[in-house]
Each structure stands twice: as structure tokens, then as C-alpha cells.
Short mmCIF file of C-alpha atoms and ligand atoms in Angstrom, two decimals:
data_model
loop_
_atom_site.label_atom_id
_atom_site.label_comp_id
_atom_site.label_asym_id
_atom_site.label_seq_id
_atom_site.Cartn_x
_atom_site.Cartn_y
_atom_site.Cartn_z
CA UNK A 1 11.91 -23.35 21.07
CA UNK A 2 14.72 -23.28 18.49
CA UNK A 3 13.54 -24.62 15.15
CA UNK A 4 15.22 -27.93 14.37
CA UNK A 5 14.12 -31.25 12.95
CA UNK A 6 12.82 -33.36 15.82
CA UNK A 7 12.58 -37.12 15.89
CA UNK A 8 10.15 -38.71 18.31
CA UNK A 9 11.06 -42.38 18.38
CA UNK A 10 8.86 -44.69 20.46
CA UNK A 11 10.53 -47.92 21.53
CA UNK A 12 7.80 -50.35 22.51
CA UNK A 13 10.29 -53.04 23.62
CA UNK A 14 8.51 -56.36 24.30
CA UNK A 15 5.10 -54.77 24.56
CA UNK A 16 2.01 -54.54 22.33
CA UNK A 17 1.48 -57.64 20.18
CA UNK A 18 -0.69 -57.36 17.04
CA UNK A 19 -3.96 -56.94 18.95
CA UNK A 20 -2.69 -54.18 21.21
CA UNK A 21 -1.05 -52.57 18.19
CA UNK A 22 -4.46 -52.43 16.51
CA UNK A 23 -6.00 -50.81 19.61
CA UNK A 24 -3.09 -48.35 19.80
CA UNK A 25 -3.55 -47.22 16.15
CA UNK A 26 -7.33 -46.99 16.40
CA UNK A 27 -6.99 -44.61 19.36
CA UNK A 28 -4.05 -42.71 17.86
CA UNK A 29 -5.96 -42.17 14.62
CA UNK A 30 -8.81 -40.48 16.55
CA UNK A 31 -6.37 -38.17 18.34
CA UNK A 32 -4.51 -37.48 15.11
CA UNK A 33 -7.70 -36.56 13.25
CA UNK A 34 -8.51 -34.06 16.02
CA UNK A 35 -5.14 -32.31 15.78
CA UNK A 36 -4.91 -28.89 14.13
CA UNK A 37 -3.89 -28.69 10.44
CA UNK A 38 -0.82 -26.79 11.50
CA UNK A 39 0.41 -29.61 13.74
CA UNK A 40 -0.39 -32.22 11.15
CA UNK A 41 1.43 -30.23 8.44
CA UNK A 42 4.50 -30.02 10.62
CA UNK A 43 4.63 -33.79 10.88
CA UNK A 44 3.76 -34.30 7.23
CA UNK A 45 6.62 -31.97 6.22
CA UNK A 46 8.84 -34.00 8.60
CA UNK A 47 9.79 -30.99 10.74
CA UNK A 48 8.75 -33.44 13.41
CA UNK A 49 9.08 -37.07 12.57
CA UNK A 50 7.32 -39.87 14.44
CA UNK A 51 8.91 -43.30 14.39
CA UNK A 52 7.52 -46.33 16.25
CA UNK A 53 9.95 -49.18 16.92
CA UNK A 54 7.92 -52.36 17.39
CA UNK A 55 8.29 -56.07 18.11
CA UNK A 56 8.70 -58.01 14.85
CA UNK A 57 5.28 -59.70 15.11
CA UNK A 58 3.50 -56.35 15.35
CA UNK A 59 5.16 -54.82 12.31
CA UNK A 60 2.67 -56.02 9.66
CA UNK A 61 -0.31 -54.71 11.62
CA UNK A 62 1.41 -51.38 12.22
CA UNK A 63 2.38 -51.03 8.55
CA UNK A 64 -1.23 -51.71 7.53
CA UNK A 65 -2.75 -49.28 10.03
CA UNK A 66 -0.24 -46.48 9.54
CA UNK A 67 -0.68 -46.37 5.76
CA UNK A 68 -2.43 -43.00 5.93
CA UNK A 69 -0.41 -41.64 8.81
CA UNK A 70 2.98 -39.91 8.67
CA UNK A 71 4.60 -42.49 10.95
CA UNK A 72 7.78 -44.43 10.27
CA UNK A 73 7.55 -48.04 11.47
CA UNK A 74 10.87 -49.52 12.58
CA UNK A 75 12.34 -52.77 13.99
CA UNK A 76 14.07 -53.19 17.36
CA UNK A 77 16.85 -55.50 16.27
CA UNK A 78 18.29 -57.19 13.19
CA UNK A 79 21.09 -59.58 12.32
CA UNK A 80 24.15 -58.31 10.47
CA UNK A 81 24.15 -61.20 7.95
CA UNK A 82 21.66 -61.16 5.10
CA UNK A 83 20.71 -64.83 5.50
CA UNK A 84 21.96 -68.13 6.86
CA UNK A 85 22.05 -70.44 9.82
CA UNK A 86 21.11 -67.98 12.58
CA UNK A 87 18.09 -69.56 14.28
CA UNK A 88 15.71 -67.04 15.74
CA UNK A 89 17.17 -64.05 13.92
CA UNK A 90 15.71 -61.65 11.35
CA UNK A 91 17.72 -60.16 8.51
CA UNK A 92 17.82 -56.81 6.76
CA UNK A 93 16.47 -58.13 3.44
CA UNK A 94 13.52 -59.69 5.30
CA UNK A 95 12.66 -56.33 6.82
CA UNK A 96 13.10 -54.49 3.53
CA UNK A 97 10.76 -56.98 1.91
CA UNK A 98 8.10 -55.98 4.46
CA UNK A 99 8.68 -52.28 3.89
CA UNK A 100 10.76 -51.59 7.01
CA UNK A 101 13.85 -49.47 6.42
CA UNK A 102 14.66 -48.10 9.89
CA UNK A 103 16.19 -50.19 12.67
CA UNK A 104 17.31 -49.69 16.27
CA UNK A 105 20.75 -51.11 17.09
CA UNK A 106 22.65 -51.61 20.30
CA UNK A 107 19.99 -50.78 22.85
CA UNK A 108 21.41 -51.26 26.33
CA UNK A 109 18.87 -54.04 27.00
CA UNK A 110 20.32 -55.96 24.06
CA UNK A 111 23.82 -55.23 25.28
CA UNK A 112 23.02 -56.30 28.86
CA UNK A 113 20.67 -59.24 28.39
CA UNK A 114 21.75 -60.62 25.00
CA UNK A 115 25.47 -60.12 25.06
CA UNK A 116 25.69 -57.51 22.33
CA UNK A 117 29.15 -56.04 22.47
CA UNK A 118 30.53 -52.90 20.84
CA UNK A 119 32.01 -54.94 17.95
CA UNK A 120 28.61 -56.63 17.33
CA UNK A 121 26.88 -53.27 17.33
CA UNK A 122 29.46 -51.96 14.90
CA UNK A 123 29.01 -55.00 12.62
CA UNK A 124 25.27 -54.47 12.63
CA UNK A 125 25.46 -50.73 11.98
CA UNK A 126 27.89 -51.15 9.11
CA UNK A 127 25.95 -53.96 7.43
CA UNK A 128 22.60 -52.29 7.79
CA UNK A 129 23.84 -48.95 6.51
CA UNK A 130 25.34 -50.76 3.51
CA UNK A 131 21.94 -52.37 2.91
CA UNK A 132 20.36 -48.92 2.76
CA UNK A 133 18.71 -48.75 6.18
CA UNK A 134 18.41 -45.80 8.45
CA UNK A 135 20.03 -46.92 11.68
CA UNK A 136 19.48 -45.58 15.20
CA UNK A 137 22.39 -46.59 17.46
CA UNK A 138 22.16 -46.37 21.26
CA UNK A 139 25.01 -45.51 23.56
CA UNK A 140 25.20 -44.52 27.21
CA UNK A 141 26.80 -45.11 30.57
CA UNK A 142 25.72 -47.09 33.68
CA UNK A 143 25.06 -45.54 37.03
CA UNK A 144 28.37 -46.70 38.46
CA UNK A 145 30.21 -45.25 35.48
CA UNK A 146 28.52 -41.91 35.96
CA UNK A 147 29.33 -41.90 39.68
CA UNK A 148 32.94 -42.71 38.79
CA UNK A 149 33.03 -39.72 36.42
CA UNK A 150 33.47 -42.15 33.54
CA UNK A 151 30.62 -40.87 31.37
CA UNK A 152 32.88 -39.11 28.91
CA UNK A 153 35.32 -42.03 28.70
CA UNK A 154 32.48 -44.55 28.16
CA UNK A 155 30.86 -42.48 25.41
CA UNK A 156 34.24 -41.97 23.70
CA UNK A 157 34.90 -45.72 23.85
CA UNK A 158 31.50 -46.56 22.38
CA UNK A 159 31.90 -43.96 19.65
CA UNK A 160 35.41 -45.12 18.89
CA UNK A 161 34.15 -48.72 18.50
CA UNK A 162 31.69 -47.41 15.92
CA UNK A 163 33.66 -44.84 14.04
CA UNK A 164 37.29 -45.47 14.98
CA UNK A 165 38.17 -47.54 11.92
CA UNK A 166 36.85 -44.77 9.68
CA UNK A 167 34.69 -47.23 7.71
CA UNK A 168 31.33 -46.05 9.03
CA UNK A 169 30.03 -42.97 7.30
CA UNK A 170 26.49 -42.00 6.70
CA UNK A 171 24.37 -38.93 6.20
CA UNK A 172 22.28 -37.51 9.07
CA UNK A 173 19.25 -38.92 7.25
CA UNK A 174 20.69 -42.44 7.62
CA UNK A 175 22.47 -42.56 10.95
CA UNK A 176 21.01 -41.33 14.25
CA UNK A 177 22.64 -41.68 17.66
CA UNK A 178 20.62 -42.08 20.85
CA UNK A 179 22.20 -41.15 24.16
CA UNK A 180 20.52 -43.32 26.72
CA UNK A 181 22.07 -43.19 30.21
CA UNK A 182 21.36 -46.71 31.40
CA UNK A 183 20.47 -45.49 34.89
CA UNK A 184 17.66 -43.46 33.42
CA UNK A 185 16.03 -46.23 31.40
CA UNK A 186 12.72 -47.31 32.89
CA UNK A 187 13.68 -45.89 36.27
CA UNK A 188 11.87 -42.57 36.27
CA UNK A 189 15.30 -40.94 36.82
CA UNK A 190 15.58 -38.70 33.78
CA UNK A 191 18.85 -36.96 33.06
CA UNK A 192 18.55 -33.27 33.78
CA UNK A 193 18.62 -31.04 30.69
CA UNK A 194 22.20 -30.03 31.73
CA UNK A 195 23.32 -33.64 32.02
CA UNK A 196 21.72 -34.46 28.67
CA UNK A 197 23.25 -31.42 26.97
CA UNK A 198 26.70 -32.16 28.42
CA UNK A 199 26.57 -35.75 27.15
CA UNK A 200 25.25 -34.71 23.75
CA UNK A 201 28.06 -32.16 23.43
CA UNK A 202 30.63 -34.85 24.24
CA UNK A 203 29.09 -37.01 21.52
CA UNK A 204 29.12 -34.12 19.02
CA UNK A 205 32.72 -33.36 19.80
CA UNK A 206 33.78 -36.97 19.25
CA UNK A 207 32.22 -37.64 15.84
CA UNK A 208 33.38 -36.15 12.59
CA UNK A 209 29.88 -36.07 11.07
CA UNK A 210 27.01 -33.91 12.11
CA UNK A 211 24.49 -36.54 13.18
CA UNK A 212 21.22 -36.18 15.02
CA UNK A 213 21.42 -37.30 18.71
CA UNK A 214 18.28 -38.33 20.57
CA UNK A 215 17.97 -38.43 24.33
CA UNK A 216 16.38 -41.51 25.89
CA UNK A 217 15.67 -42.53 29.48
CA UNK A 218 12.36 -41.97 31.28
CA UNK A 219 11.18 -39.31 28.83
CA UNK A 220 7.59 -38.28 29.59
CA UNK A 221 5.24 -35.56 28.31
CA UNK A 222 6.22 -33.69 31.53
CA UNK A 223 9.96 -33.52 30.90
CA UNK A 224 10.17 -33.65 27.08
CA UNK A 225 9.94 -29.88 26.54
CA UNK A 226 12.89 -29.05 28.79
CA UNK A 227 14.99 -31.78 27.14
CA UNK A 228 14.10 -30.54 23.65
CA UNK A 229 15.13 -27.03 24.64
CA UNK A 230 18.71 -28.32 24.91
CA UNK A 231 20.44 -27.14 21.74
CA UNK A 232 22.15 -30.53 21.15
CA UNK A 233 19.08 -32.70 21.71
CA UNK A 234 17.39 -33.60 18.44
CA UNK A 235 14.53 -35.68 19.80
CA UNK A 236 13.65 -38.47 22.14
CA UNK A 237 13.93 -42.25 22.22
CA UNK A 238 10.95 -42.98 24.39
CA UNK A 239 10.14 -46.34 25.93
CA UNK A 240 7.33 -46.73 28.49
CA UNK A 241 5.60 -43.42 27.73
CA UNK A 242 5.33 -44.23 24.02
CA UNK A 243 2.97 -47.15 24.68
CA UNK A 244 0.03 -44.79 25.12
CA UNK A 245 -1.38 -43.05 22.00
CA UNK A 246 -2.43 -40.11 24.17
CA UNK A 247 1.19 -39.55 25.12
CA UNK A 248 2.34 -39.72 21.55
CA UNK A 249 -0.04 -36.93 20.68
CA UNK A 250 1.34 -34.90 23.61
CA UNK A 251 4.90 -35.46 22.42
CA UNK A 252 3.96 -34.19 18.97
CA UNK A 253 2.34 -31.07 20.44
CA UNK A 254 5.46 -30.35 22.47
CA UNK A 255 7.85 -30.94 19.53
CA UNK A 256 6.07 -28.87 16.91
CA UNK A 257 7.77 -25.48 16.81
CA UNK A 258 5.66 -22.44 17.56
P1 LIG B 301 12.13 -45.54 29.00
O1 LIG B 301 12.96 -46.37 27.90
O2 LIG B 301 11.59 -44.32 28.27
O3 LIG B 301 11.00 -46.49 29.42
O4 LIG B 301 13.04 -45.19 30.09
C1 LIG B 301 13.78 -45.74 26.98
C2 LIG B 301 14.49 -46.76 26.13
O5 LIG B 301 14.96 -47.76 26.70
O6 LIG B 301 14.59 -46.61 24.93
#
């Protein structure tokens, strides 16, 4: 496998409260301790980075239990304003105060169920980057759009909404894109490596910065290797399969070059 920096980002969605988080980390720690020094070193040197994106209420437990593990703990959502009358929302400064500096923005479930539009996603990305966060932004087409051969047009539109005004710039360390075809999320229908590579190339061709692009949508330990072999795939945004510590260890083994 070509040597590149790989990001394994596990999106737990609305799963694993504090108790389940504790169980997850206890089991993961055992698996981690049993890994070879070579694998551990690769993660410690951040050739392979592990990031777990958790529900807000599970963040404190995860931060406590990952203290001695090379795992980035991240939030699944955040408001664009720093404070104010936004009942039920969480702000960037609140997350920073806890020690969280990575956030997921614009997941299709937030777009579909909670009315997050391209302009909202842009507002969040811009504000959070200005506040010093690392931001992972999701984009991707629906099944109908793919069948209508609209994939390229949809990706271009989403990228234009983010970058078109020219006021969103960030280093590859701060801004990560995640291509998540909506038809592949939670369906078991993974994009083929060719479909993923094609979409990632479209994304690369339509942004002026060289940013990492993750693939997401029914990633499993069985298909991760073939997706990572795509030259333009820099890692995975993994939902269901990231809930099991055993899987996380498998993902690490697959991602470590060698
Ligand atoms: P999935 O979810 O791996 O369960 O398909 C991916 C995601 O929505 O980030």
C-alpha cells in the first residue's frame, strides 16, 4: 500500500452513552496493549491517526479514558456562534474548554433530519476554523442523484458553497473533507473503489487546496483495504463498524503501512 497519512475516523452517531463508552475503552485498551510495537509506533507518530467522534455526553468519559492512548476525541456537531440564545446547542468555546478541538460538520444525517443547508455548513466550517478547530466536513450525493448522473454536479455545488467565496482557507491539518455517498451510509452498499476514487478525484479537481479526503459509507474491516488502496482516499469515516473496539483494531492493522 502506498505510504500516506491515514485518518481513521469513527462516527458513533447517537450510540454509546458514558457507560458504553467506558466498556468500549476498557476493551480497546486490552487490544491496544496486545498490538505490536511497530503498529503502536505508527499510530503514535501519526502515520495513522485514530479519531473517535462521539455524542456530547460521552466526551468527558472518552477524554478521561483515552489519556494514555493516541486517539483524538471529537464532537459530532457544534453551533457557529460562540454563545447566546440557542437552546440545546453547544458552542466551540465550550468544546475547547473540555479539550475537544476536532469537530464533524455537515453530516448528511444533520442535513436530512435537522435542516442543515450548505450555507449553514459553510457558516459552521468558517467559524470553527477561525476558532482554531480542525474541521471534518461531509459531502456526498443521494442515490437518485447518482442514478441521474448528478454526482459530479452535486459535489461541485457543495464544494462551491464551501469554498466559492474564497473566504475559507485552511491547512490540510485543519480541514478534512469526507466523501460520503448518502446511499452508502448505513446500507451495507459501499461505493466500489473505482466509484470512491472517481468521486475523490472530482473533489480534488474542484478545490484549490490539497486537503485530505476520507471515504465514508458502510466501511468495514472487509472493504477498508481496497478503499485505502485508492490513491485519492486518505482514510475512512466509519459509522456502524466503529462501535466495536475489535473493529477499530482491525482498521488500524489494515491502515498501518507495511
Ligand atoms: P456507516 O456510517 O459506516 O454506518 O455507513 C458512515 C457515516 O455516516 O459516517
